[in-house]
mmCIF file of C-alpha atoms and ligand atoms in Angstrom:
data_model
loop_
_atom_site.group_PDB
_atom_site.id
_atom_site.type_symbol
_atom_site.label_atom_id
_atom_site.label_comp_id
_atom_site.label_asym_id
_atom_site.label_seq_id
_atom_site.Cartn_x
_atom_site.Cartn_y
_atom_site.Cartn_z
ATOM 1 C CA MET A 1 89.460 62.111 98.812
ATOM 2 C CA GLU A 2 93.283 62.948 99.950
ATOM 3 C CA ILE A 3 93.696 63.924 96.346
ATOM 4 C CA PHE A 4 90.410 66.341 95.857
ATOM 5 C CA MET A 5 91.860 67.932 99.342
ATOM 6 C CA LYS A 6 94.619 68.396 97.839
ATOM 7 C CA LYS A 7 93.873 69.718 94.703
ATOM 8 C CA LYS A 8 91.590 72.421 97.200
ATOM 9 C CA PHE A 9 94.498 73.466 98.401
ATOM 10 C CA LEU A 10 96.874 73.689 95.543
ATOM 11 C CA LYS A 11 93.753 76.059 93.809
ATOM 12 C CA THR A 12 93.367 77.708 97.313
ATOM 13 C CA LEU A 13 97.538 78.762 97.006
ATOM 14 C CA CYS A 14 97.366 79.958 93.799
ATOM 15 C CA LEU A 15 94.426 82.041 94.129
ATOM 16 C CA THR A 16 96.105 83.247 97.438
ATOM 17 C CA ALA A 17 99.191 83.803 95.799
ATOM 18 C CA LEU A 18 97.333 85.378 92.339
ATOM 19 C CA GLY A 19 95.775 87.588 94.981
ATOM 20 C CA ILE A 20 98.841 89.390 96.699
ATOM 21 C CA PHE A 21 100.627 89.672 93.142
ATOM 22 C CA ILE A 22 97.537 91.727 92.062
ATOM 23 C CA CYS A 23 97.192 93.757 95.402
ATOM 24 C CA SER A 24 100.640 94.337 95.469
ATOM 25 C CA THR A 25 100.642 95.454 91.443
ATOM 26 C CA ILE A 26 97.939 97.689 92.650
ATOM 27 C CA THR A 27 99.673 98.934 95.645
ATOM 28 C CA MET A 28 102.882 99.631 93.604
ATOM 29 C CA ALA A 29 100.501 101.610 91.252
ATOM 30 C CA GLU A 30 99.237 103.586 93.560
ATOM 31 C CA GLU A 31 102.936 104.864 94.856
ATOM 32 C CA ILE A 32 103.495 105.809 91.757
ATOM 33 C CA THR A 33 100.565 107.350 90.351
ATOM 34 C CA THR A 34 100.553 109.246 93.420
ATOM 35 C CA SER A 35 103.793 110.006 93.204
ATOM 36 C CA ALA A 36 103.935 111.668 90.110
ATOM 37 C CA VAL A 37 101.005 113.644 90.994
ATOM 38 C CA ILE A 38 101.256 115.534 93.833
ATOM 39 C CA PRO A 39 105.566 114.887 93.749
ATOM 40 C CA GLU A 40 105.492 118.326 95.976
ATOM 41 C CA THR A 41 103.511 116.835 98.716
ATOM 42 C CA SER A 42 105.079 113.019 98.143
ATOM 43 C CA THR A 43 105.930 113.508 102.145
ATOM 44 C CA THR A 44 102.137 113.221 102.381
ATOM 45 C CA VAL A 45 100.974 110.863 99.937
ATOM 46 C CA ILE A 46 97.601 109.385 101.357
ATOM 47 C CA SER A 47 99.622 106.248 103.345
ATOM 48 C CA THR A 48 98.901 102.462 101.012
ATOM 49 C CA THR A 49 97.935 100.862 104.788
ATOM 50 C CA ASP A 50 94.848 103.552 104.656
ATOM 51 C CA THR A 51 92.217 101.231 104.827
ATOM 52 C CA THR A 52 89.751 103.574 102.786
ATOM 53 C CA VAL A 53 91.875 103.586 99.727
ATOM 54 C CA ALA A 54 92.452 100.129 99.576
ATOM 55 C CA SER A 55 88.487 99.778 100.102
ATOM 56 C CA THR A 56 87.720 102.084 97.221
ATOM 57 C CA THR A 57 91.108 101.152 94.864
ATOM 58 C CA ASN A 58 90.123 98.147 92.323
ATOM 59 C CA THR A 59 91.865 98.850 89.687
ATOM 60 C CA PRO A 60 95.844 100.479 89.548
ATOM 61 C CA THR A 61 93.861 103.590 87.237
ATOM 62 C CA ASP A 62 91.299 103.694 90.003
ATOM 63 C CA ALA A 63 94.340 105.082 92.076
ATOM 64 C CA THR A 64 93.886 108.601 90.122
ATOM 65 C CA ILE A 65 90.964 109.134 93.218
ATOM 66 C CA VAL A 66 93.588 109.826 95.733
ATOM 67 C CA LYS A 67 95.797 112.529 94.013
ATOM 68 C CA LYS A 68 93.365 115.754 95.654
ATOM 69 C CA LYS A 69 96.075 117.460 97.050
ATOM 70 C CA PRO A 70 95.694 116.982 100.831
ATOM 71 C CA LYS A 71 94.222 119.913 102.796
ATOM 72 C CA ILE A 72 96.699 122.555 103.930
ATOM 73 C CA LYS A 73 95.357 123.239 107.426
ATOM 74 C CA SER A 74 94.432 127.268 107.986
ATOM 75 C CA THR A 75 94.715 127.441 111.267
ATOM 76 C CA ILE A 76 92.991 130.921 111.110
ATOM 77 C CA LYS A 77 89.676 131.264 110.206
ATOM 78 C CA LYS A 78 88.445 135.032 110.165
ATOM 79 C CA ILE A 79 90.472 138.088 110.064
ATOM 80 C CA SER A 80 88.887 141.556 110.557
ATOM 81 C CA LEU A 81 90.653 144.889 110.251
ATOM 82 C CA ASN A 82 90.000 147.729 112.754
ATOM 83 C CA LYS A 83 89.089 150.051 109.741
ATOM 84 C CA THR A 84 86.895 150.150 106.589
ATOM 85 C CA VAL A 85 88.972 152.920 105.056
ATOM 86 C CA LEU A 86 92.662 154.623 106.549
ATOM 87 C CA ARG A 87 92.872 158.283 105.378
ATOM 88 C CA LEU A 88 96.337 159.814 105.349
ATOM 89 C CA ASN A 89 98.404 162.414 104.028
ATOM 90 C CA LYS A 90 101.904 161.460 101.218
ATOM 91 C CA LYS A 91 104.599 160.322 103.517
ATOM 92 C CA ASP A 92 102.733 159.552 106.877
ATOM 93 C CA SER A 93 102.240 156.077 108.268
ATOM 94 C CA ARG A 94 99.099 154.975 110.372
ATOM 95 C CA SER A 95 98.703 151.891 111.443
ATOM 96 C CA LEU A 96 96.272 148.951 110.652
ATOM 97 C CA LYS A 97 95.402 146.275 113.573
ATOM 98 C CA ALA A 98 93.957 142.909 112.110
ATOM 99 C CA LEU A 99 92.057 140.840 114.530
ATOM 100 C CA TYR A 100 92.064 137.013 114.421
ATOM 101 C CA THR A 101 92.906 134.040 116.447
ATOM 102 C CA ASP A 102 95.965 131.476 115.506
ATOM 103 C CA LYS A 103 96.121 129.425 118.228
ATOM 104 C CA LYS A 104 99.031 127.313 115.461
ATOM 105 C CA LYS A 105 101.265 130.408 113.769
ATOM 106 C CA GLU A 106 100.055 130.647 110.731
ATOM 107 C CA GLY A 107 100.730 133.457 110.631
ATOM 108 C CA ILE A 108 99.172 136.730 108.635
ATOM 109 C CA ILE A 109 100.957 139.181 105.001
ATOM 110 C CA TRP A 110 100.078 142.241 104.416
ATOM 111 C CA VAL A 111 100.160 143.449 100.642
ATOM 112 C CA SER A 112 98.832 146.583 98.833
ATOM 113 C CA LYS A 113 97.375 146.695 95.900
ATOM 114 C CA ASN A 114 98.830 149.759 94.361
ATOM 115 C CA PRO A 115 102.356 150.415 96.274
ATOM 116 C CA SER A 116 103.054 153.403 94.693
ATOM 117 C CA ILE A 117 99.959 155.211 95.854
ATOM 118 C CA ALA A 118 100.325 153.276 99.664
ATOM 119 C CA LYS A 119 103.481 150.416 100.717
ATOM 120 C CA VAL A 120 102.598 148.547 103.847
ATOM 121 C CA ASN A 121 105.249 146.696 105.705
ATOM 122 C CA LYS A 122 104.792 143.208 107.226
ATOM 123 C CA LYS A 123 103.514 144.834 110.904
ATOM 124 C CA GLY A 124 100.688 146.287 108.696
ATOM 125 C CA VAL A 125 101.793 150.252 109.068
ATOM 126 C CA VAL A 126 100.361 151.766 105.679
ATOM 127 C CA THR A 127 102.457 154.436 104.465
ATOM 128 C CA GLY A 128 101.225 156.817 101.422
ATOM 129 C CA LYS A 129 103.327 157.747 98.990
ATOM 130 C CA LYS A 130 101.369 159.589 96.179
ATOM 131 C CA LYS A 131 97.700 161.093 96.401
ATOM 132 C CA GLY A 132 95.405 157.824 95.381
ATOM 133 C CA THR A 133 93.049 155.643 96.079
ATOM 134 C CA THR A 134 94.006 152.164 97.074
ATOM 135 C CA TYR A 135 93.583 148.957 99.074
ATOM 136 C CA VAL A 136 95.556 146.636 102.020
ATOM 137 C CA TYR A 137 94.866 143.169 102.363
ATOM 138 C CA CYS A 138 95.602 141.266 105.534
ATOM 139 C CA MET A 139 95.755 137.429 104.967
ATOM 140 C CA SER A 140 96.411 134.334 106.192
ATOM 141 C CA LYS A 141 99.785 132.576 105.328
ATOM 142 C CA SER A 142 97.628 129.797 103.025
ATOM 143 C CA LYS A 143 95.601 132.707 101.734
ATOM 144 C CA LYS A 144 92.343 131.063 102.722
ATOM 145 C CA VAL A 145 91.433 133.930 105.105
ATOM 146 C CA LYS A 146 91.310 137.838 104.526
ATOM 147 C CA ALA A 147 90.099 141.238 105.273
ATOM 148 C CA LYS A 148 91.073 144.227 103.220
ATOM 149 C CA CYS A 149 90.410 148.107 104.155
ATOM 150 C CA LYS A 150 90.131 150.615 101.415
ATOM 151 C CA VAL A 151 93.573 153.515 101.901
ATOM 152 C CA VAL A 152 92.911 156.979 101.038
ATOM 153 C CA VAL A 153 95.679 159.091 100.656
ATOM 154 C CA GLY A 154 94.976 163.181 100.581
ATOM 155 C CA ASN A 155 95.252 166.260 102.196
ATOM 156 C CA PHE A 156 93.683 165.348 105.627
ATOM 157 C CA LYS A 157 93.892 167.777 108.615
ATOM 158 C CA TYR A 158 94.736 165.471 112.265
ATOM 159 C CA MET A 159 93.285 166.470 115.562
ATOM 160 C CA ALA A 160 92.034 165.157 118.467
ATOM 161 C CA VAL A 161 88.999 164.603 120.512
ATOM 162 C CA THR A 162 88.948 163.796 123.494
ATOM 163 C CA PHE A 163 86.340 162.151 126.247
ATOM 164 C CA ASP A 164 86.885 162.201 129.507
ATOM 165 C CA ASP A 165 84.789 160.779 132.527
ATOM 166 C CA GLY A 166 83.808 157.341 131.568
ATOM 167 C CA PRO A 167 83.300 154.597 130.380
ATOM 168 C CA SER A 168 79.538 155.294 130.756
ATOM 169 C CA PRO A 169 76.074 154.135 129.668
ATOM 170 C CA TYR A 170 76.290 156.020 126.541
ATOM 171 C CA THR A 171 79.904 155.076 125.283
ATOM 172 C CA LYS A 172 78.712 151.866 123.781
ATOM 173 C CA LYS A 173 77.083 154.496 121.026
ATOM 174 C CA LEU A 174 80.407 156.452 120.478
ATOM 175 C CA VAL A 175 82.752 154.152 120.045
ATOM 176 C CA ASP A 176 80.077 152.687 117.929
ATOM 177 C CA SER A 177 80.175 155.904 115.854
ATOM 178 C CA LEU A 178 83.467 156.866 115.983
ATOM 179 C CA LYS A 179 83.885 153.379 113.436
ATOM 180 C CA LYS A 180 81.210 154.238 111.338
ATOM 181 C CA TYR A 181 83.534 157.682 110.294
ATOM 182 C CA ASN A 182 86.671 155.305 110.568
ATOM 183 C CA TYR A 183 87.647 157.797 113.688
ATOM 184 C CA ASN A 184 89.095 157.145 116.826
ATOM 185 C CA SER A 185 89.374 158.637 120.149
ATOM 186 C CA THR A 186 91.250 158.718 123.626
ATOM 187 C CA PHE A 187 89.040 157.707 126.435
ATOM 188 C CA PHE A 188 90.090 159.669 130.195
ATOM 189 C CA VAL A 189 88.487 156.596 131.956
ATOM 190 C CA VAL A 190 87.445 156.900 135.759
ATOM 191 C CA GLY A 191 89.077 153.465 136.867
ATOM 192 C CA GLN A 192 85.657 152.982 139.177
ATOM 193 C CA TYR A 193 83.743 152.533 136.363
ATOM 194 C CA VAL A 194 85.772 150.265 134.029
ATOM 195 C CA THR A 195 85.248 146.596 135.076
ATOM 196 C CA ALA A 196 81.477 147.500 134.709
ATOM 197 C CA LYS A 197 82.191 148.034 131.094
ATOM 198 C CA LYS A 198 85.261 146.335 130.589
ATOM 199 C CA SER A 199 83.134 144.863 126.558
ATOM 200 C CA VAL A 200 82.636 148.134 125.600
ATOM 201 C CA LEU A 201 86.451 149.140 126.729
ATOM 202 C CA LYS A 202 87.703 146.832 124.995
ATOM 203 C CA GLU A 203 85.754 147.193 121.771
ATOM 204 C CA SER A 204 86.971 150.160 121.791
ATOM 205 C CA PHE A 205 90.722 149.669 122.150
ATOM 206 C CA ASN A 206 90.380 147.031 119.431
ATOM 207 C CA ASN A 207 88.610 149.320 116.929
ATOM 208 C CA GLY A 208 92.072 151.118 117.461
ATOM 209 C CA ASN A 209 90.888 153.880 120.112
ATOM 210 C CA GLU A 210 93.148 154.887 122.713
ATOM 211 C CA ILE A 211 92.586 154.615 126.526
ATOM 212 C CA GLY A 212 94.083 157.086 128.811
ATOM 213 C CA SER A 213 93.840 156.840 132.771
ATOM 214 C CA HIS A 214 91.524 159.730 134.785
ATOM 215 C CA SER A 215 92.198 158.354 137.907
ATOM 216 C CA TYR A 216 90.503 156.045 139.645
ATOM 217 C CA ASP A 217 87.342 157.459 141.468
ATOM 218 C CA HIS A 218 87.776 161.319 140.175
ATOM 219 C CA ALA A 219 90.236 162.648 143.140
ATOM 220 C CA LYS A 220 92.002 166.215 142.527
ATOM 221 C CA LEU A 221 95.852 164.672 143.253
ATOM 222 C CA THR A 222 96.870 168.052 144.119
ATOM 223 C CA SER A 223 94.937 167.568 147.528
ATOM 224 C CA LEU A 224 96.455 163.856 147.924
ATOM 225 C CA SER A 225 99.525 162.589 149.603
ATOM 226 C CA GLU A 226 102.480 160.682 147.244
ATOM 227 C CA SER A 227 101.072 157.358 149.038
ATOM 228 C CA ASP A 228 96.971 158.326 147.751
ATOM 229 C CA ILE A 229 98.198 159.401 144.424
ATOM 230 C CA LYS A 230 100.565 156.685 143.736
ATOM 231 C CA SER A 231 97.138 154.395 144.538
ATOM 232 C CA GLU A 232 94.884 156.390 142.141
ATOM 233 C CA PHE A 233 97.339 155.342 139.329
ATOM 234 C CA ASN A 234 98.063 152.067 140.461
ATOM 235 C CA LYS A 235 94.460 150.761 140.676
ATOM 236 C CA THR A 236 93.166 152.332 137.598
ATOM 237 C CA LYS A 237 96.691 150.736 135.391
ATOM 238 C CA SER A 238 95.214 147.245 136.916
ATOM 239 C CA VAL A 239 91.238 147.566 135.707
ATOM 240 C CA VAL A 240 92.395 148.889 132.469
ATOM 241 C CA LYS A 241 95.058 146.328 132.045
ATOM 242 C CA SER A 242 92.540 143.674 133.173
ATOM 243 C CA ALA A 243 89.538 145.238 130.445
ATOM 244 C CA ILE A 244 91.816 145.806 127.200
ATOM 245 C CA GLY A 245 95.168 143.588 127.939
ATOM 246 C CA ILE A 246 97.345 146.681 128.344
ATOM 247 C CA TYR A 247 97.774 149.965 130.601
ATOM 248 C CA PRO A 248 96.768 152.823 130.467
ATOM 249 C CA THR A 249 99.334 155.343 127.678
ATOM 250 C CA LEU A 250 98.478 158.346 128.861
ATOM 251 C CA ILE A 251 96.946 160.627 131.986
ATOM 252 C CA ARG A 252 94.303 163.580 132.438
ATOM 253 C CA PRO A 253 94.520 164.539 135.855
ATOM 254 C CA PRO A 254 90.943 165.116 137.101
ATOM 255 C CA TYR A 255 90.510 169.090 136.619
ATOM 256 C CA GLY A 256 93.731 169.432 134.460
ATOM 257 C CA SER A 257 95.508 169.920 138.325
ATOM 258 C CA PHE A 258 98.574 168.971 138.793
ATOM 259 C CA ASN A 259 101.840 169.805 140.693
ATOM 260 C CA ASP A 260 105.761 168.271 140.844
ATOM 261 C CA THR A 261 104.442 165.073 142.916
ATOM 262 C CA VAL A 262 101.986 164.431 140.372
ATOM 263 C CA SER A 263 104.288 164.671 137.373
ATOM 264 C CA LYS A 264 107.017 162.585 139.351
ATOM 265 C CA LEU A 265 104.395 159.705 139.932
ATOM 266 C CA ALA A 266 103.341 159.646 136.139
ATOM 267 C CA ASP A 267 104.590 157.449 134.033
ATOM 268 C CA VAL A 268 103.050 158.019 131.225
ATOM 269 C CA PRO A 269 103.053 161.837 129.353
ATOM 270 C CA MET A 270 99.991 163.797 130.628
ATOM 271 C CA ILE A 271 98.134 165.515 128.661
ATOM 272 C CA TYR A 272 95.747 168.428 129.047
ATOM 273 C CA TRP A 273 93.725 169.880 126.216
ATOM 274 C CA SER A 274 93.564 172.897 124.040
ATOM 275 C CA VAL A 275 90.143 174.236 123.768
ATOM 276 C CA ASP A 276 87.733 173.442 126.583
ATOM 277 C CA THR A 277 84.079 172.929 124.762
ATOM 278 C CA LEU A 278 82.001 173.076 128.747
ATOM 279 C CA ASP A 279 80.048 170.781 127.398
ATOM 280 C CA TRP A 280 79.684 169.696 131.159
ATOM 281 C CA LYS A 281 77.988 172.862 131.648
ATOM 282 C CA ASN A 282 75.760 173.378 128.724
ATOM 283 C CA ARG A 283 73.830 170.612 128.142
ATOM 284 C CA ASN A 284 72.954 171.029 124.764
ATOM 285 C CA VAL A 285 73.062 168.868 121.493
ATOM 286 C CA ASN A 286 73.191 172.015 119.198
ATOM 287 C CA TYR A 287 75.570 174.171 121.938
ATOM 288 C CA VAL A 288 77.911 171.093 122.047
ATOM 289 C CA TYR A 289 77.696 170.511 118.577
ATOM 290 C CA LYS A 290 78.928 174.151 117.226
ATOM 291 C CA GLU A 291 81.254 174.204 119.588
ATOM 292 C CA ILE A 292 83.666 171.252 117.990
ATOM 293 C CA ILE A 293 82.966 172.553 113.960
ATOM 294 C CA LYS A 294 84.109 176.504 115.908
ATOM 295 C CA SER A 295 87.052 174.776 117.694
ATOM 296 C CA ALA A 296 87.684 172.282 115.021
ATOM 297 C CA ASP A 297 91.666 172.352 113.782
ATOM 298 C CA LYS A 298 94.626 171.153 112.673
ATOM 299 C CA GLY A 299 96.478 169.697 116.277
ATOM 300 C CA GLU A 300 93.836 170.939 118.348
ATOM 301 C CA ILE A 301 92.835 168.856 121.600
ATOM 302 C CA ILE A 302 89.329 168.802 121.817
ATOM 303 C CA LEU A 303 88.211 168.196 125.592
ATOM 304 C CA LEU A 304 84.742 166.450 125.873
ATOM 305 C CA HIS A 305 82.703 164.176 128.496
ATOM 306 C CA ASP A 306 81.183 160.811 127.542
ATOM 307 C CA SER A 307 79.104 161.131 130.839
ATOM 308 C CA HIS A 308 76.722 163.010 129.211
ATOM 309 C CA PRO A 309 74.430 161.986 126.865
ATOM 310 C CA THR A 310 74.281 165.741 125.097
ATOM 311 C CA SER A 311 78.310 165.968 124.507
ATOM 312 C CA VAL A 312 78.163 163.004 123.016
ATOM 313 C CA ASP A 313 75.319 163.219 120.710
ATOM 314 C CA GLY A 314 76.790 166.781 119.554
ATOM 315 C CA PHE A 315 79.497 164.927 118.813
ATOM 316 C CA ILE A 316 77.921 162.917 116.372
ATOM 317 C CA LYS A 317 75.768 165.627 114.688
ATOM 318 C CA ALA A 318 79.176 166.960 114.185
ATOM 319 C CA LEU A 319 80.985 163.868 112.340
ATOM 320 C CA PRO A 320 79.850 164.157 109.170
ATOM 321 C CA GLU A 321 80.400 167.593 108.987
ATOM 322 C CA LEU A 322 83.982 167.196 110.014
ATOM 323 C CA ASN A 323 84.666 164.661 107.483
ATOM 324 C CA LYS A 324 83.021 166.689 104.413
ATOM 325 C CA LYS A 325 85.557 169.012 105.850
ATOM 326 C CA GLY A 326 88.808 166.702 105.410
ATOM 327 C CA TYR A 327 89.554 166.282 109.250
ATOM 328 C CA GLU A 328 90.972 162.628 110.324
ATOM 329 C CA LEU A 329 90.207 162.454 113.943
ATOM 330 C CA VAL A 330 92.935 160.290 115.973
ATOM 331 C CA THR A 331 93.825 159.598 118.865
ATOM 332 C CA VAL A 332 96.100 161.948 121.277
ATOM 333 C CA SER A 333 99.716 159.722 120.615
ATOM 334 C CA GLU A 334 99.239 158.739 117.452
ATOM 335 C CA LEU A 335 98.470 162.511 116.640
ATOM 336 C CA PHE A 336 101.432 163.026 118.053
ATOM 337 C CA LYS A 337 103.251 160.272 116.098
ATOM 338 C CA LEU A 338 101.610 162.278 112.742
ATOM 339 C CA ASN A 339 103.397 165.700 113.494
ATOM 340 C CA LYS A 340 106.604 163.842 114.261
ATOM 341 C CA LYS A 341 106.786 165.364 118.108
ATOM 342 C CA ASN A 342 107.785 163.414 121.153
ATOM 343 C CA LEU A 343 105.873 162.437 124.710
ATOM 344 C CA LYS A 344 107.829 162.126 128.008
ATOM 345 C CA PRO A 345 106.431 160.363 130.838
ATOM 346 C CA GLY A 346 105.177 163.050 133.141
ATOM 347 C CA THR A 347 105.340 166.227 131.189
ATOM 348 C CA MET A 348 102.465 167.844 130.447
ATOM 349 C CA TYR A 349 101.499 168.670 127.070
ATOM 350 C CA TYR A 350 98.528 171.216 125.417
ATOM 351 C CA ASN A 351 97.948 170.664 122.730
ATOM 352 C CA CYS A 352 99.980 169.416 119.025
ATOM 353 C CA TYR A 353 100.122 172.196 116.826
HETATM 354 ZN ZN1 ZN B 401 87.083 164.850 134.838
#
């Protein structure tokens, strides 16, 4: 009985030793195989203590199962650009805006399909090199997510169409139409209407439109005290920042009314207009449409009001024709930048010829 027990004990001991030997052989083979297959990722090879690997690996050759590369985590899930088409002239530069969430700072890269037509820098600024059409891509660093924009380098006439007195119930329709044509405008908003229309304003800004201040309650600034003018500016700055993340970049005083005190208190450039369509007086779609087509020209700053549905519809009616005639609608700030003209805080500008 005792001998039998000793024999059984020895047999178990031998089997255990054999088991350890086989196991350690498998383990070694795994380490060698995985390291050999993916040397560049040897620091991330599946650990030999990984129970999943151990239980599914019966022979050394099965170690090939673990040779697939560990996934490189892409933290950016989606990228979208503010334009599907970017139009510009040779030697001009225009920015594209990429929208994405990047919590772990994966980062993005910009690539031009044909840099001899248009090049792009690491900030998404596109520069026209010669006439033609190409594409610019914005990709996550892992290259798993990307967005593209068609770039047309041609002979375009830059002009700014501006909208006062909103945001209103008609602003959303206007923002959508601008996007459809890959156009941008400057919106001079009345502060007191902003909070109720936060999402439209944010969407408009994300599409590349510019948000300027038109005071808080459409006050005639020249009849106010210095502290009241300050309050009109500051309250509007605060609501705009809460809606889009930045302060208004321009000011248009209501009625175009300003004096030295207004200029002194304005901490951004002030913008008048070169074309008054009188859309607020003539509330007729065809009238507005004709006025826009009649007055369209390089460097103009056209005044409209998105508080009137007739103004919005008249403008939308003019869009295909403006597009066909080679007009490129840009924000006021972009118009000055493209024409290489500086804008100074507190100074009033009337056009950009
Ligand atoms: Zn106004």
